[in-house]
Amino acid sequence: MPTFRFRVLFPALISAALFLFQPAAAQERPGLIRRIITRVTSPSPRLDSAYVFQPRPRWSVMLTNDLRRTGVSQTNQFETGGVPTSLSSELWERLYKGVGLYAGYGSITLGMSREVGRKSAEYNKSFSFNYQGAGLGAYVAYYDIRQPLSYTLASGEPGTADWNELSGSSGYPGRMKMILAEGLYSFNRSTFSYGSVYKGSKIQRRSAGSWMAGVKFLQGEVTVDPREPISGLVYGLSRQGTVQGSVGAGYSYNFVPYHRDPQGSDIRGLRNLAINLTALPLLTLYDRHVSTRYVVDPVTGEASSKEMHPLQSSLRLNFVTRTGISYIWDRYYLSLAGDYNLFSFRGTTKVIGSGAAVDVKTAGRFSKWSTVLRFSVKF
């Protein structure tokens, strides 16, 4: 998590929000930032009022409770002296628990969250940005985690005399870094609001759905300390890095089992219960995966040189799923949302070991799941 103090940053963010969100009428010629804010927070003229209710923008304060788990797992398969061998390893962040405080105007919110209780990892740094409009969604996240790896080394054929299996944890912490960027577009721009359940600034009156198009970018790497004995078992292949670009199409649906319009022009009397389900399969069109081999100096014990080996990878199918439920009464908003992201990599690296070429087959995946509970009050 960031090293700055929560009580210092949050007032600064609120002060910035108060400056940026001043009504445009306060100036005869509003600046570019205020024009953008007005454009984002104003009701969308495309949305059918019979299906989507768009209350006027209001100031709001939001409290959040976050649960998250991020990690990477991989398996290396090769032969040692003609004996099939596999090394499976995992680097998983322990359950992350965080609380957040946000303030905003209309569909724009600023704030931050921080981890509470037992730390989820020996080192954890993260950042995220989320935008959800009527028909658009954008998400960017960065994670940097240091944590010991758990591993299982197996050799031979199961059920035979030469079968052997050993499990343990690394003595040196491993490191996982990951950047996720996602964009979603809704083709139904008249009767469906994608951010209705997750944002609450626009409210789905009647059930509706839409076909969705999406793009996804992932840059991730997992590194084992070259001094770790398990690194030598796979010929010094201590780092796996991948860059992927994916596109896909899926469907999102807002189910509204109960809705009651407000009384008069205010939001008093408003009641709304809505559920969203989104599924988006993705085809990975661009995939560059590089395996790095570290050579440890036998005298100093340090990794003095390294060799880069691009993996021979192939197209794969990944996916994104998201679900949420929200309830709105008067000026209060409560929601629970969860999502799951999965990206896999696979390929073969040819390594020269003991004078002979050895094929090391690598398969792994980066994944993240999270749930967020939100409570907001509008003023």
XYZ file of C-alpha atoms in Angstrom:
379
model
C 0.000 0.000 0.000
C 1.103 3.615 -0.458
C 3.482 5.035 2.138
C 1.667 8.384 2.502
C -0.706 8.849 5.388
C -4.432 8.379 4.881
C -5.397 11.344 7.051
C -3.142 13.634 4.983
C -4.121 12.515 1.492
C -7.875 12.271 1.907
C -8.428 15.942 2.903
C -6.232 16.915 -0.058
C -8.428 14.885 -2.421
C -11.598 16.410 -1.013
C -10.136 19.915 -1.380
C -9.307 19.159 -5.020
C -12.825 17.863 -5.563
C -14.360 20.994 -4.048
C -12.285 23.134 -6.397
C -12.942 21.101 -9.536
C -16.652 20.535 -8.953
C -17.630 24.160 -8.451
C -20.727 24.904 -10.549
C -19.871 26.010 -14.044
C -22.219 28.977 -13.628
C -19.735 30.492 -11.184
C -17.630 31.473 -14.179
C -18.723 33.222 -17.351
C -16.389 31.013 -19.414
C -15.924 27.609 -17.709
C -12.597 25.925 -18.279
C -11.936 22.626 -20.005
C -11.942 20.573 -16.787
C -15.310 21.954 -15.693
C -16.780 21.341 -19.142
C -15.614 17.717 -18.998
C -17.081 17.297 -15.508
C -20.384 18.793 -16.649
C -20.425 16.443 -19.646
C -19.732 13.371 -17.488
C -22.211 14.190 -14.704
C -25.097 15.447 -16.845
C -27.983 13.103 -17.724
C -27.449 11.178 -20.955
C -29.920 12.236 -23.693
C -29.652 8.748 -25.264
C -31.173 6.866 -22.343
C -34.893 6.105 -22.441
C -36.473 7.521 -19.279
C -38.975 4.646 -19.216
C -36.065 2.244 -18.578
C -33.427 4.377 -16.824
C -34.038 7.045 -14.189
C -31.381 9.788 -14.108
C -31.573 11.904 -10.957
C -29.821 15.243 -10.949
C -26.151 15.119 -9.838
C -25.635 15.378 -6.087
C -22.754 15.454 -3.652
C -22.149 12.094 -2.006
C -19.959 10.352 0.558
C -19.189 6.636 0.241
C -17.765 4.012 2.592
C -16.375 0.755 1.167
C -15.202 -2.596 2.462
C -12.919 -4.526 0.089
C -11.885 -8.166 -0.005
C -9.350 -9.243 -2.634
C -6.953 -12.028 -3.554
C -4.394 -11.769 -6.349
C -1.778 -14.252 -7.439
C -0.040 -16.367 -10.036
C 0.528 -20.098 -10.399
C 2.720 -21.979 -12.867
C 4.015 -25.464 -13.677
C 7.330 -26.346 -15.361
C 7.634 -29.790 -16.953
C 10.913 -31.284 -18.203
C 13.033 -34.437 -18.100
C 16.006 -35.075 -15.852
C 18.093 -38.074 -16.896
C 15.127 -39.396 -18.850
C 12.833 -39.120 -15.820
C 9.764 -36.841 -16.242
C 9.847 -34.016 -13.683
C 7.457 -31.206 -12.843
C 7.767 -28.201 -10.557
C 4.543 -26.422 -9.591
C 4.723 -23.114 -7.739
C 2.253 -20.506 -6.521
C 2.546 -16.947 -5.260
C -0.746 -15.903 -3.690
C -1.495 -12.777 -1.758
C -3.245 -13.623 1.493
C -6.778 -12.287 1.779
C -6.623 -8.503 1.471
C -9.046 -6.586 3.693
C -9.408 -2.867 3.183
C -11.713 0.031 4.006
C -12.190 3.139 1.922
C -13.656 6.619 2.153
C -14.733 8.475 -0.995
C -16.510 11.720 -1.855
C -17.788 12.986 -5.173
C -20.330 14.674 -7.330
C -22.667 12.773 -9.635
C -20.845 9.837 -11.201
C -17.361 11.132 -10.221
C -15.821 10.017 -6.930
C -12.399 10.591 -5.371
C -10.876 8.939 -2.336
C -8.755 6.043 -1.243
C -8.750 2.791 0.695
C -6.155 1.146 2.891
C -5.507 -2.296 4.300
C -6.592 -3.063 7.857
C -5.698 -5.930 10.188
C -3.095 -8.551 9.291
C -1.122 -7.663 6.172
C -1.994 -9.694 3.097
C 1.655 -9.994 2.016
C 5.176 -9.169 3.178
C 5.059 -6.278 0.711
C 1.964 -5.032 -1.091
C 1.568 -1.975 -3.291
C -1.531 -1.400 -5.396
C -3.388 1.278 -7.330
C -6.686 1.212 -9.221
C -8.918 3.477 -11.292
C -12.524 2.710 -12.179
C -14.982 4.551 -14.439
C -18.495 3.350 -15.239
C -20.806 5.417 -17.401
C -24.162 4.649 -18.985
C -22.657 2.497 -21.753
C -18.940 2.525 -21.023
C -16.704 0.961 -18.413
C -12.961 1.407 -17.833
C -10.721 -0.191 -15.228
C -6.964 0.065 -14.585
C -5.139 -1.650 -11.706
C -1.526 -2.190 -10.666
C -0.268 -4.747 -8.118
C 3.214 -5.366 -6.711
C 3.373 -8.215 -4.175
C 6.277 -9.940 -2.409
C 5.483 -13.225 -0.706
C 7.154 -16.638 -0.229
C 6.226 -19.157 -2.903
C 4.757 -22.567 -2.168
C 5.960 -25.348 -4.446
C 5.622 -29.050 -5.226
C 8.386 -31.009 -6.969
C 7.372 -34.346 -8.507
C 9.495 -36.812 -10.490
C 8.818 -40.178 -12.075
C 5.500 -41.773 -12.928
C 2.739 -41.937 -10.267
C 2.281 -45.481 -8.935
C 5.818 -46.604 -9.804
C 8.866 -47.189 -7.599
C 10.680 -44.102 -8.920
C 7.782 -41.755 -8.035
C 8.808 -39.002 -5.623
C 7.028 -35.839 -4.468
C 8.243 -33.020 -2.243
C 6.384 -29.867 -1.114
C 7.561 -26.770 0.716
C 7.909 -22.975 0.736
C 10.689 -20.792 -0.606
C 13.191 -19.355 1.846
C 13.422 -16.120 -0.129
C 10.254 -14.181 -1.055
C 9.109 -14.236 -4.647
C 7.660 -11.204 -6.398
C 4.618 -10.716 -8.623
C 3.904 -7.525 -10.556
C 0.768 -7.087 -12.661
C -0.922 -4.314 -14.634
C -4.545 -4.828 -15.730
C -6.441 -2.500 -18.061
C -9.989 -3.158 -19.250
C -12.484 -1.356 -21.446
C -16.154 -2.297 -21.992
C -18.669 -0.913 -24.475
C -22.437 -1.448 -24.382
C -24.245 -1.635 -27.741
C -27.600 -0.878 -26.112
C -27.268 2.823 -25.321
C -30.987 3.561 -24.904
C -32.551 1.146 -22.387
C -29.513 -0.271 -20.529
C -27.126 1.387 -18.060
C -24.061 -0.746 -17.308
C -23.027 1.266 -14.247
C -26.474 1.261 -12.641
C -25.729 -1.479 -10.083
C -22.056 -0.598 -9.563
C -22.293 3.196 -9.433
C -25.852 4.189 -8.503
C -25.794 7.557 -10.269
C -28.133 6.214 -12.979
C -30.903 3.818 -11.939
C -32.299 0.984 -14.034
C -36.103 1.232 -13.846
C -36.991 -1.875 -15.858
C -35.006 -5.000 -16.656
C -32.830 -4.741 -19.769
C -29.635 -6.181 -21.217
C -27.024 -5.478 -23.838
C -24.368 -7.166 -25.911
C -20.950 -5.975 -24.825
C -17.571 -5.582 -26.542
C -14.404 -5.549 -24.513
C -10.646 -5.126 -24.705
C -8.155 -6.264 -22.080
C -4.449 -5.640 -21.520
C -2.249 -7.534 -19.097
C 1.404 -7.132 -18.245
C 2.567 -9.470 -15.529
C 5.687 -11.121 -14.204
C 6.612 -13.546 -11.445
C 10.183 -13.792 -10.182
C 11.874 -16.394 -7.997
C 15.020 -15.284 -6.164
C 17.972 -16.826 -8.128
C 19.481 -17.931 -4.802
C 16.451 -20.117 -4.135
C 17.224 -23.867 -4.638
C 14.036 -24.413 -6.665
C 15.400 -21.953 -9.234
C 18.309 -24.289 -9.970
C 15.948 -27.212 -10.452
C 14.585 -25.593 -13.626
C 18.006 -24.609 -15.027
C 17.887 -21.099 -13.552
C 14.607 -20.066 -15.214
C 13.683 -17.684 -12.422
C 11.475 -15.099 -14.116
C 8.380 -15.422 -16.283
C 6.990 -12.277 -17.902
C 3.982 -11.908 -20.172
C 2.298 -9.140 -22.156
C -1.145 -9.917 -23.542
C -3.783 -8.084 -25.528
C -7.264 -9.587 -25.785
C -10.591 -8.702 -27.375
C -13.958 -10.301 -26.867
C -17.722 -10.007 -26.757
C -20.288 -11.029 -24.197
C -23.529 -10.020 -22.549
C -24.573 -7.958 -19.555
C -28.049 -7.921 -18.021
C -29.703 -5.765 -15.361
C -32.575 -7.573 -13.629
C -34.892 -5.217 -11.698
C -37.260 -7.175 -9.447
C -38.527 -4.026 -7.680
C -38.666 -0.323 -8.489
C -40.720 2.583 -7.168
C -40.394 6.088 -8.554
C -39.694 8.991 -6.195
C -42.441 11.362 -5.114
C -42.260 14.671 -6.916
C -38.993 16.081 -8.309
C -36.884 14.968 -5.334
C -35.548 11.441 -4.728
C -37.613 10.997 -1.578
C -39.617 7.783 -1.822
C -37.265 6.216 -4.392
C -36.886 2.444 -4.088
C -34.854 0.231 -6.422
C -33.510 -3.323 -6.246
C -31.304 -4.377 -9.181
C -28.991 -7.278 -10.037
C -26.329 -7.328 -12.746
C -24.660 -10.314 -14.414
C -21.836 -9.807 -16.929
C -19.861 -12.479 -18.775
C -17.201 -11.644 -21.358
C -15.061 -14.339 -23.037
C -11.826 -12.934 -24.480
C -9.564 -14.180 -27.244
C -5.899 -13.361 -26.691
C -4.633 -12.049 -30.034
C -1.277 -10.709 -28.859
C 0.882 -12.681 -26.458
C 4.559 -12.117 -25.820
C 6.006 -14.241 -23.051
C 9.661 -14.184 -22.047
C 11.396 -16.610 -19.715
C 14.588 -15.301 -18.078
C 17.445 -17.567 -17.055
C 19.767 -16.379 -14.290
C 23.283 -17.796 -13.984
C 24.592 -17.746 -10.411
C 28.316 -17.141 -9.875
C 29.631 -20.150 -7.879
C 32.132 -17.944 -6.000
C 30.081 -14.883 -5.063
C 26.669 -16.585 -5.078
C 25.201 -13.691 -7.046
C 23.332 -13.790 -10.351
C 26.040 -12.349 -12.581
C 24.439 -12.899 -15.981
C 21.126 -13.777 -17.545
C 19.775 -15.072 -20.837
C 16.398 -14.228 -22.383
C 14.323 -16.995 -23.955
C 11.052 -16.049 -25.718
C 8.416 -18.738 -25.279
C 6.690 -20.318 -28.258
C 3.113 -19.518 -27.229
C -0.298 -19.910 -28.892
C -3.732 -18.254 -28.923
C -5.908 -18.920 -25.869
C -9.335 -18.093 -24.508
C -9.564 -16.016 -21.314
C -12.566 -14.432 -19.654
C -13.920 -11.741 -17.342
C -17.001 -12.199 -15.137
C -18.732 -9.669 -12.914
C -21.873 -9.671 -10.786
C -23.490 -7.242 -8.382
C -26.642 -6.384 -6.459
C -27.752 -2.944 -5.270
C -30.567 -1.433 -3.267
C -31.454 2.267 -3.250
C -33.856 3.965 -0.892
C -34.301 7.722 -0.845
C -30.758 9.171 -0.797
C -29.043 5.979 0.399
C -27.285 3.422 -1.796
C -25.997 -0.040 -0.796
C -24.328 -2.505 -3.159
C -22.282 -5.694 -3.148
C -20.214 -6.506 -6.254
C -17.731 -9.208 -7.200
C -15.518 -9.894 -10.205
C -13.077 -12.528 -11.387
C -10.243 -12.098 -13.907
C -8.178 -14.924 -15.388
C -5.263 -14.774 -17.835
C -3.223 -17.830 -18.759
C 0.126 -18.331 -20.480
C 1.717 -21.415 -21.999
C 4.836 -22.219 -24.014
C 8.125 -24.081 -24.339
C 11.657 -22.835 -23.632
C 14.723 -24.640 -24.984
C 17.563 -24.555 -22.438
C 21.099 -25.921 -22.755
C 21.697 -27.962 -19.627
C 24.805 -30.110 -19.051
C 25.695 -29.794 -22.730
C 22.321 -31.038 -23.961
C 19.220 -29.151 -25.038
C 16.291 -29.505 -22.656
C 12.717 -28.451 -23.409
C 11.040 -26.828 -20.414
C 7.260 -26.603 -20.880
C 5.691 -23.790 -18.870
C 1.984 -23.257 -18.170
C 0.552 -20.733 -15.730
C -2.077 -18.140 -15.020
C -2.514 -14.753 -13.393
C -5.836 -14.327 -11.612
C -7.661 -11.874 -9.366
C -10.971 -11.982 -7.543
C -12.513 -9.293 -5.412
C -15.715 -8.311 -3.641
C -16.623 -4.753 -2.672
C -19.372 -3.614 -0.309
C -20.395 0.042 -0.834
C -22.608 2.340 1.196
C -23.279 5.870 -0.048
C -25.257 8.874 1.153
C -26.323 11.647 -1.228
C -26.790 15.252 -0.112
